[in-house]
Amino acid sequence: MNRKHPLVSVVIPNYNYGRALELCLRAALAQTYQPLEVLLVDDCSTDDSVAVAEACGVRVISTGVNSGVATSRNTGAAHARGEIVVFVDSDVAMEPDAVANAVALLDSHPRIGAVCGTYDAEPLIRDSLIEEYRCLHQFYWLAETEGRIGTLHTAICAMPARVFAEIGPFNPRLRHTEDGDYAARICRSYEVHSSTAVRGRHDHDDTWRVVLRKVFHRTRLHIPLYVRRGDLPGGIATGPRAGASIAALLALATLPLGLVAASWLLVPAALLALTLLADSALYRFVLRRRGPLFAAYFAFAHTVVNAVIAAGAGVGALQWLASRRFRRLYEPGARPAPVRATR
């Protein structure tokens, strides 16, 4: 980077997150780092998101047609004037020093092409127990993988504009796994680092239906990418965690054996013990932080989520076998053309 304090563009993609948006925008505007511009890219919201942003004095750019978060990020990057682009989800409120710490880490080594932030242990807006489960779970595994990673967490993600231009835009065809695709591309040329010094509070999903739907489809859609890579990228996707998910699904699937004979309940009990053992460090962390009652709820929720992850992987594997189009989801030739700003 040529200057000691390059201009940073904070790009915030948004679709109908008016409830948390003001907290996100005010946190972005309150960053200790300067110079900084904040751009909200609205994906044709039907709530009051645009009014909220305008009331905060933030520049609003519209995608024109609802197109997904990948297109929103690409549009924001095309309009950004900064040497560094920081993508921040519209349900995340950054800590005041998040941008400053991200810039410092990017400046520390030319091989670092992106810096990913982490979540705080407390949710941005407290709504439900399942939200608190998601918050603690993601806080733990993001903090656990601090340092160089093989994936990309785009809730808070800083990269030099030149790197974004070199790697190219997010794939707009992907609605749930654009970050995994981008990680595979950027990691071929640069290091990606995760840092607990770049942190924000996240308004996590607060209903079982949304949580389970997301983990199912995101897992399913990642299967062609994992096959293409030939391995798991680490973080939340590791061999032991995959094993825990499979054991959780089998534990739930074998519960009806108890209807045959009580002794058959030993099968799901053994499988449940395996899935709990695989994440024992996580459960100890939750127990220390929240006590036994919440730890029991957390274990139940995590077992269900693990089972749904395994189910999503199974469906994804079947789709990979049956559908040539599904197998080609992440083929390099399918990359979109660069997005250009229309000023």
Tab-separated table of C-alpha atoms in Angstrom:
chain	number	residue	atom	x	y	z
A	1	MET	CA	0.000	0.000	0.000
A	2	ASN	CA	1.349	3.375	-0.989
A	3	ARG	CA	0.036	5.505	1.833
A	4	LYS	CA	0.127	5.054	5.575
A	5	HIS	CA	-3.621	5.643	5.874
A	6	PRO	CA	-5.342	4.538	2.662
A	7	LEU	CA	-8.991	5.330	2.131
A	8	VAL	CA	-11.215	2.451	3.295
A	9	SER	CA	-14.612	1.776	1.746
A	10	VAL	CA	-17.047	-0.071	4.032
A	11	VAL	CA	-19.514	-1.866	1.760
A	12	ILE	CA	-22.709	-3.063	3.436
A	13	PRO	CA	-24.989	-5.332	1.363
A	14	ASN	CA	-28.564	-5.273	2.616
A	15	TYR	CA	-31.937	-6.829	1.983
A	16	ASN	CA	-34.731	-6.189	4.500
A	17	TYR	CA	-32.510	-5.881	7.580
A	18	GLY	CA	-34.004	-2.581	8.691
A	19	ARG	CA	-34.305	-3.778	12.287
A	20	ALA	CA	-30.560	-4.174	12.807
A	21	LEU	CA	-29.371	-1.807	10.097
A	22	GLU	CA	-29.140	1.367	12.173
A	23	LEU	CA	-26.890	-0.394	14.710
A	24	CYS	CA	-24.718	-1.663	11.847
A	25	LEU	CA	-24.427	1.722	10.146
A	26	ARG	CA	-23.732	3.700	13.314
A	27	ALA	CA	-21.001	1.217	14.241
A	28	ALA	CA	-19.457	1.633	10.785
A	29	LEU	CA	-19.587	5.414	11.036
A	30	ALA	CA	-18.042	5.322	14.522
A	31	GLN	CA	-14.853	3.535	13.449
A	32	THR	CA	-11.643	4.959	14.856
A	33	TYR	CA	-9.955	4.538	11.475
A	34	GLN	CA	-9.924	7.431	9.028
A	35	PRO	CA	-10.292	8.169	6.133
A	36	LEU	CA	-13.359	6.017	5.587
A	37	GLU	CA	-16.495	5.981	3.440
A	38	VAL	CA	-19.629	3.914	4.111
A	39	LEU	CA	-21.766	2.578	1.257
A	40	LEU	CA	-25.054	0.751	1.701
A	41	VAL	CA	-25.931	-1.456	-1.268
A	42	ASP	CA	-29.641	-2.137	-1.036
A	43	ASP	CA	-30.920	-5.194	-2.891
A	44	CYS	CA	-34.402	-3.737	-3.462
A	45	SER	CA	-35.592	-4.031	0.146
A	46	THR	CA	-39.305	-3.891	0.888
A	47	ASP	CA	-38.873	-2.629	4.450
A	48	ASP	CA	-37.601	0.748	5.718
A	49	SER	CA	-33.906	-0.034	5.133
A	50	VAL	CA	-33.292	2.809	2.686
A	51	ALA	CA	-34.969	5.347	4.967
A	52	VAL	CA	-32.855	4.120	7.891
A	53	ALA	CA	-29.649	4.528	5.886
A	54	GLU	CA	-30.591	7.974	4.608
A	55	ALA	CA	-31.421	9.101	8.149
A	56	CYS	CA	-27.889	8.051	9.150
A	57	GLY	CA	-26.413	10.083	6.289
A	58	VAL	CA	-25.086	7.020	4.467
A	59	ARG	CA	-24.839	6.868	0.688
A	60	VAL	CA	-27.293	4.301	-0.738
A	61	ILE	CA	-26.724	2.365	-3.961
A	62	SER	CA	-29.452	0.120	-5.363
A	63	THR	CA	-28.862	-3.116	-7.253
A	64	GLY	CA	-31.932	-2.285	-9.357
A	65	VAL	CA	-33.236	-5.847	-9.240
A	66	ASN	CA	-33.175	-8.209	-6.261
A	67	SER	CA	-30.160	-10.353	-7.111
A	68	GLY	CA	-28.578	-11.705	-3.920
A	69	VAL	CA	-25.708	-10.780	-1.658
A	70	ALA	CA	-22.981	-11.620	-4.195
A	71	THR	CA	-24.312	-9.030	-6.631
A	72	SER	CA	-24.692	-6.525	-3.779
A	73	ARG	CA	-21.050	-6.924	-2.768
A	74	ASN	CA	-19.895	-6.698	-6.383
A	75	THR	CA	-21.941	-3.528	-6.909
A	76	GLY	CA	-20.528	-1.947	-3.766
A	77	ALA	CA	-16.958	-2.813	-4.717
A	78	ALA	CA	-17.515	-1.307	-8.166
A	79	HIS	CA	-18.614	1.993	-6.610
A	80	ALA	CA	-16.039	2.032	-3.794
A	81	ARG	CA	-13.274	4.634	-3.995
A	82	GLY	CA	-11.048	3.129	-1.308
A	83	GLU	CA	-7.772	1.239	-1.657
A	84	ILE	CA	-9.212	-1.230	0.854
A	85	VAL	CA	-12.753	-2.615	0.772
A	86	VAL	CA	-14.357	-3.891	3.970
A	87	PHE	CA	-17.486	-5.972	3.413
A	88	VAL	CA	-19.810	-5.956	6.427
A	89	ASP	CA	-23.168	-7.717	6.620
A	90	SER	CA	-26.061	-5.430	7.493
A	91	ASP	CA	-26.844	-7.404	10.679
A	92	VAL	CA	-23.332	-6.941	12.119
A	93	ALA	CA	-22.197	-3.992	14.263
A	94	MET	CA	-18.399	-3.736	14.257
A	95	GLU	CA	-16.353	-2.840	17.301
A	96	PRO	CA	-14.904	0.699	16.956
A	97	ASP	CA	-11.370	-0.545	16.192
A	98	ALA	CA	-12.350	-3.336	13.785
A	99	VAL	CA	-11.390	-1.506	10.576
A	100	ALA	CA	-8.150	-0.155	12.063
A	101	ASN	CA	-7.100	-3.646	13.151
A	102	ALA	CA	-8.006	-5.144	9.782
A	103	VAL	CA	-5.967	-2.510	7.911
A	104	ALA	CA	-2.984	-3.104	10.202
A	105	LEU	CA	-3.110	-6.848	9.595
A	106	LEU	CA	-3.390	-6.402	5.820
A	107	ASP	CA	-0.402	-4.066	5.946
A	108	SER	CA	1.665	-6.538	7.982
A	109	HIS	CA	2.438	-8.884	5.068
A	110	PRO	CA	1.937	-8.603	1.298
A	111	ARG	CA	0.830	-12.247	1.083
A	112	ILE	CA	-2.325	-11.549	3.097
A	113	GLY	CA	-5.108	-10.983	0.578
A	114	ALA	CA	-8.050	-10.870	2.975
A	115	VAL	CA	-8.711	-10.458	6.683
A	116	CYS	CA	-11.869	-11.954	8.133
A	117	GLY	CA	-13.470	-10.798	11.349
A	118	THR	CA	-15.122	-12.808	14.109
A	119	TYR	CA	-18.327	-12.554	16.121
A	120	ASP	CA	-18.736	-11.439	19.702
A	121	ALA	CA	-20.089	-13.987	22.192
A	122	GLU	CA	-23.190	-11.836	22.760
A	123	PRO	CA	-25.805	-11.286	20.029
A	124	LEU	CA	-26.480	-7.823	18.651
A	125	ILE	CA	-30.201	-8.163	19.462
A	126	ARG	CA	-31.196	-10.859	21.943
A	127	ASP	CA	-34.362	-12.643	20.774
A	128	SER	CA	-34.344	-16.376	21.473
A	129	LEU	CA	-32.445	-19.338	22.867
A	130	ILE	CA	-31.678	-20.714	19.417
A	131	GLU	CA	-30.104	-17.358	18.548
A	132	GLU	CA	-27.948	-17.557	21.677
A	133	TYR	CA	-26.928	-21.082	20.675
A	134	ARG	CA	-25.857	-19.850	17.244
A	135	CYS	CA	-24.011	-16.912	18.759
A	136	LEU	CA	-21.928	-18.981	21.189
A	137	HIS	CA	-21.289	-21.714	18.645
A	138	GLN	CA	-20.015	-19.361	15.972
A	139	PHE	CA	-18.036	-17.282	18.473
A	140	TYR	CA	-16.245	-20.434	19.620
A	141	TRP	CA	-15.294	-21.890	16.255
A	142	LEU	CA	-14.317	-18.546	14.729
A	143	ALA	CA	-12.053	-17.770	17.698
A	144	GLU	CA	-10.688	-21.334	17.603
A	145	THR	CA	-9.498	-20.923	14.015
A	146	GLU	CA	-7.766	-17.561	14.455
A	147	GLY	CA	-4.835	-17.112	12.112
A	148	ARG	CA	-4.440	-18.387	8.573
A	149	ILE	CA	-7.563	-20.157	7.316
A	150	GLY	CA	-8.618	-21.995	4.167
A	151	THR	CA	-12.034	-20.385	3.892
A	152	LEU	CA	-13.602	-16.908	3.896
A	153	HIS	CA	-15.985	-15.358	6.449
A	154	THR	CA	-17.674	-12.475	4.677
A	155	ALA	CA	-19.720	-11.074	7.582
A	156	ILE	CA	-16.673	-8.862	8.170
A	157	CYS	CA	-14.047	-9.178	5.462
A	158	ALA	CA	-11.366	-6.674	4.441
A	159	MET	CA	-9.265	-6.908	1.295
A	160	PRO	CA	-7.263	-4.527	-0.869
A	161	ALA	CA	-9.248	-3.286	-3.851
A	162	ARG	CA	-6.425	-4.473	-6.135
A	163	VAL	CA	-6.832	-8.030	-4.794
A	164	PHE	CA	-10.574	-7.943	-5.393
A	165	ALA	CA	-9.959	-6.720	-8.927
A	166	GLU	CA	-7.408	-9.489	-9.516
A	167	ILE	CA	-9.515	-12.345	-8.115
A	168	GLY	CA	-12.709	-11.033	-9.669
A	169	PRO	CA	-16.244	-10.570	-8.329
A	170	PHE	CA	-18.319	-12.900	-6.207
A	171	ASN	CA	-20.278	-15.366	-8.317
A	172	PRO	CA	-23.805	-13.905	-8.553
A	173	ARG	CA	-25.294	-17.323	-9.399
A	174	LEU	CA	-24.559	-18.499	-5.844
A	175	ARG	CA	-27.010	-17.447	-3.129
A	176	HIS	CA	-25.694	-19.422	-0.134
A	177	THR	CA	-22.105	-20.421	-0.913
A	178	GLU	CA	-20.566	-17.452	-2.710
A	179	ASP	CA	-18.059	-17.091	0.130
A	180	GLY	CA	-16.863	-20.701	-0.187
A	181	ASP	CA	-16.385	-20.260	-3.911
A	182	TYR	CA	-14.492	-17.013	-3.379
A	183	ALA	CA	-12.298	-18.647	-0.734
A	184	ALA	CA	-11.250	-21.361	-3.162
A	185	ARG	CA	-10.274	-18.705	-5.695
A	186	ILE	CA	-8.439	-16.259	-3.441
A	187	CYS	CA	-6.529	-18.937	-1.527
A	188	ARG	CA	-4.784	-19.991	-4.742
A	189	SER	CA	-2.905	-16.677	-4.780
A	190	TYR	CA	-3.066	-15.184	-1.280
A	191	GLU	CA	-3.310	-16.009	2.390
A	192	VAL	CA	-6.601	-15.421	4.194
A	193	HIS	CA	-6.419	-14.666	7.918
A	194	SER	CA	-9.065	-14.616	10.633
A	195	SER	CA	-8.614	-12.275	13.601
A	196	THR	CA	-10.434	-11.872	16.909
A	197	ALA	CA	-9.204	-8.255	16.898
A	198	VAL	CA	-11.619	-7.615	14.016
A	199	ARG	CA	-14.883	-8.272	15.797
A	200	GLY	CA	-18.542	-7.365	15.637
A	201	ARG	CA	-21.866	-8.262	17.218
A	202	HIS	CA	-24.166	-10.253	14.962
A	203	ASP	CA	-27.970	-10.351	14.945
A	204	HIS	CA	-28.127	-14.114	14.446
A	205	ASP	CA	-31.142	-15.971	13.082
A	206	ASP	CA	-33.673	-16.387	15.876
A	207	THR	CA	-35.999	-19.209	14.765
A	208	TRP	CA	-35.412	-22.938	14.423
A	209	ARG	CA	-36.925	-22.955	10.938
A	210	VAL	CA	-34.471	-20.404	9.527
A	211	VAL	CA	-31.447	-21.902	11.288
A	212	LEU	CA	-32.122	-25.461	10.123
A	213	ARG	CA	-33.016	-24.386	6.591
A	214	LYS	CA	-29.771	-22.425	6.266
A	215	VAL	CA	-27.449	-25.129	7.586
A	216	PHE	CA	-29.143	-27.759	5.413
A	217	HIS	CA	-28.917	-25.831	2.140
A	218	ARG	CA	-25.478	-24.368	2.778
A	219	THR	CA	-24.093	-27.830	3.490
A	220	ARG	CA	-25.854	-29.346	0.483
A	221	LEU	CA	-24.571	-26.651	-1.875
A	222	HIS	CA	-20.997	-26.933	-0.594
A	223	ILE	CA	-20.657	-30.591	-1.621
A	224	PRO	CA	-19.532	-29.955	-5.250
A	225	LEU	CA	-16.985	-27.451	-3.924
A	226	TYR	CA	-15.585	-29.909	-1.358
A	227	VAL	CA	-15.362	-32.621	-4.031
A	228	ARG	CA	-13.560	-30.241	-6.376
A	229	ARG	CA	-11.131	-29.204	-3.606
A	230	GLY	CA	-10.527	-32.790	-2.547
A	231	ASP	CA	-10.615	-31.851	1.132
A	232	LEU	CA	-12.478	-29.906	3.802
A	233	PRO	CA	-11.380	-26.263	4.268
A	234	GLY	CA	-11.121	-26.366	8.059
A	235	GLY	CA	-12.905	-24.206	10.610
A	236	ILE	CA	-16.402	-25.549	11.001
A	237	ALA	CA	-15.831	-28.044	8.159
A	238	THR	CA	-13.310	-30.607	9.435
A	239	GLY	CA	-13.153	-34.388	9.511
A	240	PRO	CA	-14.004	-34.706	13.237
A	241	ARG	CA	-16.921	-32.287	12.906
A	242	ALA	CA	-18.197	-34.175	9.885
A	243	GLY	CA	-17.996	-37.347	11.950
A	244	ALA	CA	-19.935	-35.689	14.774
A	245	SER	CA	-22.673	-34.703	12.325
A	246	ILE	CA	-22.957	-38.216	10.903
A	247	ALA	CA	-23.117	-39.711	14.409
A	248	ALA	CA	-25.851	-37.220	15.385
A	249	LEU	CA	-27.970	-38.125	12.346
A	250	LEU	CA	-27.540	-41.852	12.976
A	251	ALA	CA	-28.407	-41.370	16.652
A	252	LEU	CA	-31.727	-39.753	15.755
A	253	ALA	CA	-32.389	-42.266	12.961
A	254	THR	CA	-31.880	-45.265	15.259
A	255	LEU	CA	-34.090	-44.011	18.093
A	256	PRO	CA	-37.082	-46.083	16.803
A	257	LEU	CA	-35.076	-49.208	17.595
A	258	GLY	CA	-36.215	-48.659	21.182
A	259	LEU	CA	-39.694	-49.673	20.062
A	260	VAL	CA	-38.347	-53.145	19.274
A	261	ALA	CA	-36.591	-53.628	22.587
A	262	ALA	CA	-35.285	-51.296	25.264
A	263	SER	CA	-31.815	-52.787	24.915
A	264	TRP	CA	-31.644	-51.482	21.335
A	265	LEU	CA	-31.547	-47.946	22.756
A	266	LEU	CA	-27.876	-48.632	23.433
A	267	VAL	CA	-27.253	-48.012	19.722
A	268	PRO	CA	-28.499	-44.394	19.581
A	269	ALA	CA	-27.032	-43.805	23.054
A	270	ALA	CA	-23.583	-44.863	21.847
A	271	LEU	CA	-23.896	-42.705	18.734
A	272	LEU	CA	-25.024	-39.741	20.838
A	273	ALA	CA	-22.016	-40.234	23.103
A	274	LEU	CA	-19.764	-40.139	20.042
A	275	THR	CA	-21.211	-36.872	18.743
A	276	LEU	CA	-20.974	-35.270	22.194
A	277	LEU	CA	-17.402	-36.478	22.641
A	278	ALA	CA	-16.352	-35.025	19.296
A	279	ASP	CA	-17.376	-31.543	20.457
A	280	SER	CA	-16.482	-31.954	24.123
A	281	ALA	CA	-14.257	-28.858	24.188
A	282	LEU	CA	-17.134	-26.772	22.810
A	283	TYR	CA	-19.532	-28.094	25.461
A	284	ARG	CA	-17.032	-27.391	28.248
A	285	PHE	CA	-16.718	-23.821	26.989
A	286	VAL	CA	-20.509	-23.335	27.009
A	287	LEU	CA	-20.808	-24.912	30.460
A	288	ARG	CA	-18.204	-22.537	31.899
A	289	ARG	CA	-19.801	-19.516	30.287
A	290	ARG	CA	-23.528	-20.169	30.750
A	291	GLY	CA	-23.970	-22.949	33.309
A	292	PRO	CA	-25.574	-26.413	33.149
A	293	LEU	CA	-29.132	-25.473	32.132
A	294	PHE	CA	-28.131	-23.570	29.020
A	295	ALA	CA	-25.397	-26.128	28.300
A	296	ALA	CA	-28.083	-28.848	28.208
A	297	TYR	CA	-30.153	-26.779	25.745
A	298	PHE	CA	-27.035	-26.060	23.719
A	299	ALA	CA	-26.195	-29.778	23.494
A	300	PHE	CA	-29.732	-30.575	22.299
A	301	ALA	CA	-29.684	-27.777	19.691
A	302	HIS	CA	-26.210	-28.683	18.486
A	303	THR	CA	-27.134	-32.348	18.097
A	304	VAL	CA	-30.157	-31.409	15.971
A	305	VAL	CA	-28.092	-28.977	13.879
A	306	ASN	CA	-25.368	-31.607	13.419
A	307	ALA	CA	-27.972	-34.105	12.220
A	308	VAL	CA	-29.346	-31.588	9.718
A	309	ILE	CA	-25.809	-30.870	8.471
A	310	ALA	CA	-25.289	-34.585	7.835
A	311	ALA	CA	-28.660	-34.790	6.070
A	312	GLY	CA	-27.709	-31.819	3.882
A	313	ALA	CA	-24.385	-33.459	3.022
A	314	GLY	CA	-26.169	-36.694	2.140
A	315	VAL	CA	-28.650	-34.964	-0.151
A	316	GLY	CA	-25.811	-32.959	-1.698
A	317	ALA	CA	-23.850	-36.149	-2.364
A	318	LEU	CA	-26.861	-37.709	-4.091
A	319	GLN	CA	-27.326	-34.568	-6.189
A	320	TRP	CA	-23.656	-34.643	-7.117
A	321	LEU	CA	-24.029	-38.221	-8.342
A	322	ALA	CA	-27.275	-37.584	-10.223
A	323	SER	CA	-26.865	-34.084	-11.667
A	324	ARG	CA	-24.119	-32.947	-14.031
A	325	ARG	CA	-25.306	-29.364	-13.597
A	326	PHE	CA	-24.903	-29.654	-9.816
A	327	ARG	CA	-21.396	-31.083	-10.239
A	328	ARG	CA	-20.459	-28.075	-12.388
A	329	LEU	CA	-21.738	-25.486	-9.908
A	330	TYR	CA	-18.223	-24.205	-9.135
A	331	GLU	CA	-16.451	-24.784	-12.425
A	332	PRO	CA	-13.951	-21.983	-13.186
A	333	GLY	CA	-15.498	-21.464	-16.603
A	334	ALA	CA	-18.746	-20.421	-14.952
A	335	ARG	CA	-17.175	-17.309	-13.397
A	336	PRO	CA	-19.102	-14.109	-14.131
A	337	ALA	CA	-17.732	-11.136	-15.998
A	338	PRO	CA	-16.395	-8.229	-13.880
A	339	VAL	CA	-18.935	-5.699	-12.636
A	340	ARG	CA	-18.389	-2.082	-13.693
A	341	ALA	CA	-19.782	0.912	-11.908
A	342	THR	CA	-22.331	3.140	-13.583
A	343	ARG	CA	-21.712	6.530	-12.047
